[in-house]
CSV table of C-alpha atoms in Angstrom, one decimal:
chain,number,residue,atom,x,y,z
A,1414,UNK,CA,-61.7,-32.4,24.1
A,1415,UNK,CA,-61.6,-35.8,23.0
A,1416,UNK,CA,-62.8,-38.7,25.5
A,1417,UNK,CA,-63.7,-42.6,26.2
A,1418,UNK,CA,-65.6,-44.0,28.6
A,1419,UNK,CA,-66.8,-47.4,28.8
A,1420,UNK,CA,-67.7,-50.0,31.1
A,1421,UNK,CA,-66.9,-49.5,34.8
A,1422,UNK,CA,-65.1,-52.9,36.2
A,1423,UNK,CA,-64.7,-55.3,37.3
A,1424,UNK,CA,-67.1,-57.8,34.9
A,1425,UNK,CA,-67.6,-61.2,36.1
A,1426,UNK,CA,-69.1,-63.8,33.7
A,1427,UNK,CA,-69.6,-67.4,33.3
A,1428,UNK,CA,-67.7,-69.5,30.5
A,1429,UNK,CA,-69.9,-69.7,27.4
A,1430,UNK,CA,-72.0,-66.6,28.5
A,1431,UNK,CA,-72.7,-63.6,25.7
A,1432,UNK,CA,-70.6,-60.1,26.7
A,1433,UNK,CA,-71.0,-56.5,25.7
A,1434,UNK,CA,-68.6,-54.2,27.2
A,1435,UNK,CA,-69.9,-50.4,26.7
A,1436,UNK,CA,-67.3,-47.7,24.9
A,1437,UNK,CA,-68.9,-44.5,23.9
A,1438,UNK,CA,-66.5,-41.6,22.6
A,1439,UNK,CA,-66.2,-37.5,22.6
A,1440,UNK,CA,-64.5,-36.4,19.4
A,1441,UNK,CA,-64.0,-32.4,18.9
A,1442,UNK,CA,-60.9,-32.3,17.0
A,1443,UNK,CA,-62.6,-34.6,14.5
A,1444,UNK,CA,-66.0,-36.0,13.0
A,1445,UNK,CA,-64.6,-39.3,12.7
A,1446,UNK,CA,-62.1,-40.8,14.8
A,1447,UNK,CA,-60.4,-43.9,14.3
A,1448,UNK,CA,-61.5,-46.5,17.5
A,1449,UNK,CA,-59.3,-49.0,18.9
A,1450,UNK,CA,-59.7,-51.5,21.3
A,1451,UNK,CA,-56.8,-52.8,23.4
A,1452,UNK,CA,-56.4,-55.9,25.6
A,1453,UNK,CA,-54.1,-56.6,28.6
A,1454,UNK,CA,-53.7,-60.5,29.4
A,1455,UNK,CA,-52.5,-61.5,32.8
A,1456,UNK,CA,-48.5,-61.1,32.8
A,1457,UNK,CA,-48.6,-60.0,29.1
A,1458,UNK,CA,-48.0,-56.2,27.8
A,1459,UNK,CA,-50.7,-54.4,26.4
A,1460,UNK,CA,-52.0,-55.3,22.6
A,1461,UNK,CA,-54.0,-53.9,19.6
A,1462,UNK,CA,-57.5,-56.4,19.6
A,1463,UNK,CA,-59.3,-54.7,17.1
A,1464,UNK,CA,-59.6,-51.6,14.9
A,1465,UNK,CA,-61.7,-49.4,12.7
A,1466,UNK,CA,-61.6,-46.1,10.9
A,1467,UNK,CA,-64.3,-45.9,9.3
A,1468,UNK,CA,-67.9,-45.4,10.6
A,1469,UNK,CA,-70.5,-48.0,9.9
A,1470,UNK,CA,-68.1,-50.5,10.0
A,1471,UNK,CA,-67.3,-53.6,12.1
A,1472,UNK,CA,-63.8,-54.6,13.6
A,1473,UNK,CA,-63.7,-58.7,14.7
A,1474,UNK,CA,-60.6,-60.4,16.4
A,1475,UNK,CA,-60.7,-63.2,18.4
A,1476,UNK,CA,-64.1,-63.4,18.5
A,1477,UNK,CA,-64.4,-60.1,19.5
A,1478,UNK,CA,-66.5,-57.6,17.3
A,1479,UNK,CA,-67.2,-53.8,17.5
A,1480,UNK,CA,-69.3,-51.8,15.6
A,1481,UNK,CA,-68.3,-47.9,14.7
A,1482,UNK,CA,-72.0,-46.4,15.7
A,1483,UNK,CA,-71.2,-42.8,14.5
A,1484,UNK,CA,-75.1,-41.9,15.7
A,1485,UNK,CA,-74.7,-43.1,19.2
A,1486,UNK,CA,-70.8,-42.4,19.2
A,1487,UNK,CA,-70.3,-45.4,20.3
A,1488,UNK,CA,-67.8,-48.6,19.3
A,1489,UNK,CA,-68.9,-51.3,21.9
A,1490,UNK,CA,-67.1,-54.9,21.9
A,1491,UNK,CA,-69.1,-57.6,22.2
A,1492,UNK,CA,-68.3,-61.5,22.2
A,1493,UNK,CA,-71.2,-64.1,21.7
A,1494,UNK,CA,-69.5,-66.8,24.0
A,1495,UNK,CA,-66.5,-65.9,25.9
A,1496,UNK,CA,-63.8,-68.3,27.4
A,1497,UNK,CA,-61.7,-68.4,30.5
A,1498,UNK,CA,-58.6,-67.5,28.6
A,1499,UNK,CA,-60.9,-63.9,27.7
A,1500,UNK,CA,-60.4,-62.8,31.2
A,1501,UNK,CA,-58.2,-59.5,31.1
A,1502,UNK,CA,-58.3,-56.2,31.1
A,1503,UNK,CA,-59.9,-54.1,28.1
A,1504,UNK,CA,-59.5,-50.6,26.7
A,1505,UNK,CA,-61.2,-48.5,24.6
A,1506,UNK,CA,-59.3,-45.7,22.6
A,1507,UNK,CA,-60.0,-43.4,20.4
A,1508,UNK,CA,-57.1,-41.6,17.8
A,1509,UNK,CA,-58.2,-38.2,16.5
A,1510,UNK,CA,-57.1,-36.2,13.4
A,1511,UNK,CA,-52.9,-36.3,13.8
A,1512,UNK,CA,-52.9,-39.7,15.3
A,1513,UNK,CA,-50.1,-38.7,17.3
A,1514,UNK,CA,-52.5,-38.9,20.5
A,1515,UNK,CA,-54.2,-41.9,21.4
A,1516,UNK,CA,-56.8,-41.4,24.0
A,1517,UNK,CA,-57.7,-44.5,26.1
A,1518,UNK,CA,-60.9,-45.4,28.5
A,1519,UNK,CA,-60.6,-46.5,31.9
A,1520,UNK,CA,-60.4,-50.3,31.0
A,1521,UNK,CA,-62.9,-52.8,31.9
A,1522,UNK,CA,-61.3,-56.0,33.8
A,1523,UNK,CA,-62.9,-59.0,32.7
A,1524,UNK,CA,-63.1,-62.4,34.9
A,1525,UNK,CA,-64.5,-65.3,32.9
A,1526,UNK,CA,-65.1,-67.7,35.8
A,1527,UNK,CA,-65.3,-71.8,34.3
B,181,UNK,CA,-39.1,-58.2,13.6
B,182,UNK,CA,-39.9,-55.0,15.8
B,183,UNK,CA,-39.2,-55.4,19.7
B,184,UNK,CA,-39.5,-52.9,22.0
B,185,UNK,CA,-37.4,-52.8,25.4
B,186,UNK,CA,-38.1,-50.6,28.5
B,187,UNK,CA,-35.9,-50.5,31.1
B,188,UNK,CA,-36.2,-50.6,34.0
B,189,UNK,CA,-38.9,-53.3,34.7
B,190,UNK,CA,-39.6,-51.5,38.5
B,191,UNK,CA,-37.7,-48.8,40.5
B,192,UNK,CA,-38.5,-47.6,44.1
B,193,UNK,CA,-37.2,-43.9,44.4
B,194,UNK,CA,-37.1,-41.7,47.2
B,195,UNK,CA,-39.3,-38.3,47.1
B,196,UNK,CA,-36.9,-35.9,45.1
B,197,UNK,CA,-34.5,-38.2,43.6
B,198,UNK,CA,-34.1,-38.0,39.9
B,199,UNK,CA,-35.5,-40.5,37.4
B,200,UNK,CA,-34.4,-42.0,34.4
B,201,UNK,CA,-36.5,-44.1,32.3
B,202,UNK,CA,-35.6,-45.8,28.9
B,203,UNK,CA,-37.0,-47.5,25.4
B,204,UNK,CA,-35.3,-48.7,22.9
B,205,UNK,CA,-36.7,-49.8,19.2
B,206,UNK,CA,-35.3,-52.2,17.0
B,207,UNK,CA,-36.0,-53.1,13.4
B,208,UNK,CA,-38.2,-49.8,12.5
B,209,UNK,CA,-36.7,-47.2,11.4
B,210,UNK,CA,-38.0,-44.0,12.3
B,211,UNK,CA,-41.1,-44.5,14.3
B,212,UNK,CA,-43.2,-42.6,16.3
B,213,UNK,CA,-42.4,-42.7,20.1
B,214,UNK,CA,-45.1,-42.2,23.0
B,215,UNK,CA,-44.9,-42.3,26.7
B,216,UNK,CA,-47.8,-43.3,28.7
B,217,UNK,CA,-48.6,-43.2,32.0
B,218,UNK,CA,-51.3,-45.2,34.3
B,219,UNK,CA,-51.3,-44.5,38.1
B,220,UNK,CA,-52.7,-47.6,39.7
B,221,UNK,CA,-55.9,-47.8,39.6
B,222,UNK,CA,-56.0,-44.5,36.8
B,223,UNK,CA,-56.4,-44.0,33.1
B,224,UNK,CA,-53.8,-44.6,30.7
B,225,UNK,CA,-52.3,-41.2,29.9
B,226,UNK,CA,-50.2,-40.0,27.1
B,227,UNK,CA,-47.5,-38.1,28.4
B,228,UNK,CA,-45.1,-37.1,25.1
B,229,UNK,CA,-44.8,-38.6,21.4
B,230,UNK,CA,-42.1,-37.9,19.4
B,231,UNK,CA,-42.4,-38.1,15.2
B,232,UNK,CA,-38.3,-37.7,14.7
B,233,UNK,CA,-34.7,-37.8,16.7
B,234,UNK,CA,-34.5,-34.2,18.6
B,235,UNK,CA,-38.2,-33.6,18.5
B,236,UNK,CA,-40.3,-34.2,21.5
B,237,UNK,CA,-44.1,-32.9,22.3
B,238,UNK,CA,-45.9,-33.3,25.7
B,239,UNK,CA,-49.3,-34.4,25.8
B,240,UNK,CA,-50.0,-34.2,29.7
B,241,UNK,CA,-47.7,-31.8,32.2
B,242,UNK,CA,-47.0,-34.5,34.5
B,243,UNK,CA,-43.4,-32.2,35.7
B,244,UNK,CA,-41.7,-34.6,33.7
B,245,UNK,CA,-39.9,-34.2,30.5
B,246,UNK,CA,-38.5,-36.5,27.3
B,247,UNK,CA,-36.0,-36.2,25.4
B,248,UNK,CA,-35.3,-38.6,21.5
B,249,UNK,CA,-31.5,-38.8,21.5
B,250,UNK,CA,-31.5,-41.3,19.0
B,251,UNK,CA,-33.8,-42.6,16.2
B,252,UNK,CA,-34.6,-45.3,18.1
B,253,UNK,CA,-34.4,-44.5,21.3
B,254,UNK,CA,-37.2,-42.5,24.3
B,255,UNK,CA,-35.9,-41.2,27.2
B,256,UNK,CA,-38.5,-40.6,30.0
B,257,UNK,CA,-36.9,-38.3,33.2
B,258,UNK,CA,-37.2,-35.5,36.0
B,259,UNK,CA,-34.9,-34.1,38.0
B,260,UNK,CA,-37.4,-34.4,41.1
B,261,UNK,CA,-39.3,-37.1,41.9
B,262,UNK,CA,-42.6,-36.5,43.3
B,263,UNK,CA,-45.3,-39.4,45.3
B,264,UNK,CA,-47.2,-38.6,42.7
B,265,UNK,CA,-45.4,-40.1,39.9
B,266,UNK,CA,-45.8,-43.7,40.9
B,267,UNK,CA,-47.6,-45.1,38.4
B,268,UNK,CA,-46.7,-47.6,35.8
B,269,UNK,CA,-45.5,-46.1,32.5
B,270,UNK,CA,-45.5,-47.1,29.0
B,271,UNK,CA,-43.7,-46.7,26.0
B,272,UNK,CA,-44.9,-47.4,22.3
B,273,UNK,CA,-44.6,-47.0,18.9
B,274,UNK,CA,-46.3,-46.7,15.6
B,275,UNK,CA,-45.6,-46.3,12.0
B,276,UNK,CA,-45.8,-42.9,10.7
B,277,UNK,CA,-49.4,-41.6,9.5
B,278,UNK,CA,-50.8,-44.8,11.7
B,279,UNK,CA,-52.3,-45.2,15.3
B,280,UNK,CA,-51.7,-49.0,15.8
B,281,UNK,CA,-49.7,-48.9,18.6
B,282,UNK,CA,-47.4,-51.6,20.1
B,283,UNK,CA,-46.8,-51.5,23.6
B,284,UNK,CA,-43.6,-52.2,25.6
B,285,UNK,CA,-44.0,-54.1,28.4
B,286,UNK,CA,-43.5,-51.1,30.8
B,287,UNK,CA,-41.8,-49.8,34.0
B,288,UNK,CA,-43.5,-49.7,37.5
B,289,UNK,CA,-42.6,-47.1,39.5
B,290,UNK,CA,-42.9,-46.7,43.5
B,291,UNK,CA,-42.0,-43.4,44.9
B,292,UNK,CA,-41.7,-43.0,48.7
């Protein structure tokens, strides 16, 4: 079936540090998924970061970017300097063919400490 | 603008009690519907989406069931609550054709 798995939490980084959080995907139903990654913010509901359908390219928000890797299957999110107001709880997700379904990761909590 | 409502925010519910949970859309007309489903410490699950009123399909058998009595409206429920349904749970929409979702801000849900 169709899967994501990424970064087992927690992450605990310093203010001004680099980040990668690993998502790598499954996809049977469909060569080319679209990949989605979510964000949960302390008290706040959970919200659309970034997106991108199309393999090869690159999804930024925030600061954030992710690449769609469709050799390595994967879509990780990266941020070159990350600040205390980062710290939350991300998910990877992947849509397949109908888009009806939308298949999440685990989620990655992230603690930027100042 | 779109809002989405859930309601309740948090229930505690004895072991076979019945369940009712509700969304409610405004300002999109016919959307997609979704229920999702995170026990603590789990994955986010889909549990049902819906594409029109009266049409319901269930992603995960969680002994739960949904029902889309209004264009703009998800109902999430069981006749029998089991422990194993605590969990938070989420309801969303989309536009037709798309996969952005956007998120209510969810029920949490204690059964004991």
């Amino acid at each position: 079936g169709d899967s994501v798995t990424q970064t087992e939490g927690p992450v605990t980084v310093s203010e001004s540090e680099s980040l990668i959080i690993n998502c790598t995907y499954s996809a049977t139903s469909i060569a080319y998924p679209n990949l989605f990654w979510y964000v949960r913010y302390p008290g706040e509901g959970l919200q659309l970061l970034l997106k991108v359908i199309t393999a090869g390219q690159k999804g930024s928000s925030r600061g954030f970017e992710a690449t769609y890797n469709k050799e390595t299957t994967s879509f990780h999110l990266q941020k070159a300097s990350v600040q205390e107001s980062d710290s939350a709880v991300y998910y990877c997700a992947l849509a397949p063919s109908n888009y009806n379904v939308l298949y999440f990761g685990s989620g990655t909590k992230l603690t930027v400490e100042p | 603008a779109q809002t989405i409502h859930q309601w309740p925010v948090a229930e505690i519910k004895a072991v076979g009690s019945p369940l009712s949970l509700g969304c409610t859309i405004k300002g999109k007309s016919s959307p997609n519907l979704y229920w999702y489903w995170q026990a603590t410490g789990g994955t986010l699950q889909q549990l049902f989406y819906s594409i029109t009123v009266g049409q319901v399909e269930s992603v995960v058998q969680l002994n739960l069931s949904a029902s889309r009595p209004k264009d703009d409206q998800f109902i999430l429920s069981t006749e029998k609550l089991l422990l194993s349904h605590s969990g938070f749970y989420l309801c969303a929409w989309s536009l037709v054709g798309e996969a952005d979702y956007t998120f209510g801000s969810g029920t949490r849900l204690l059964v004991i």
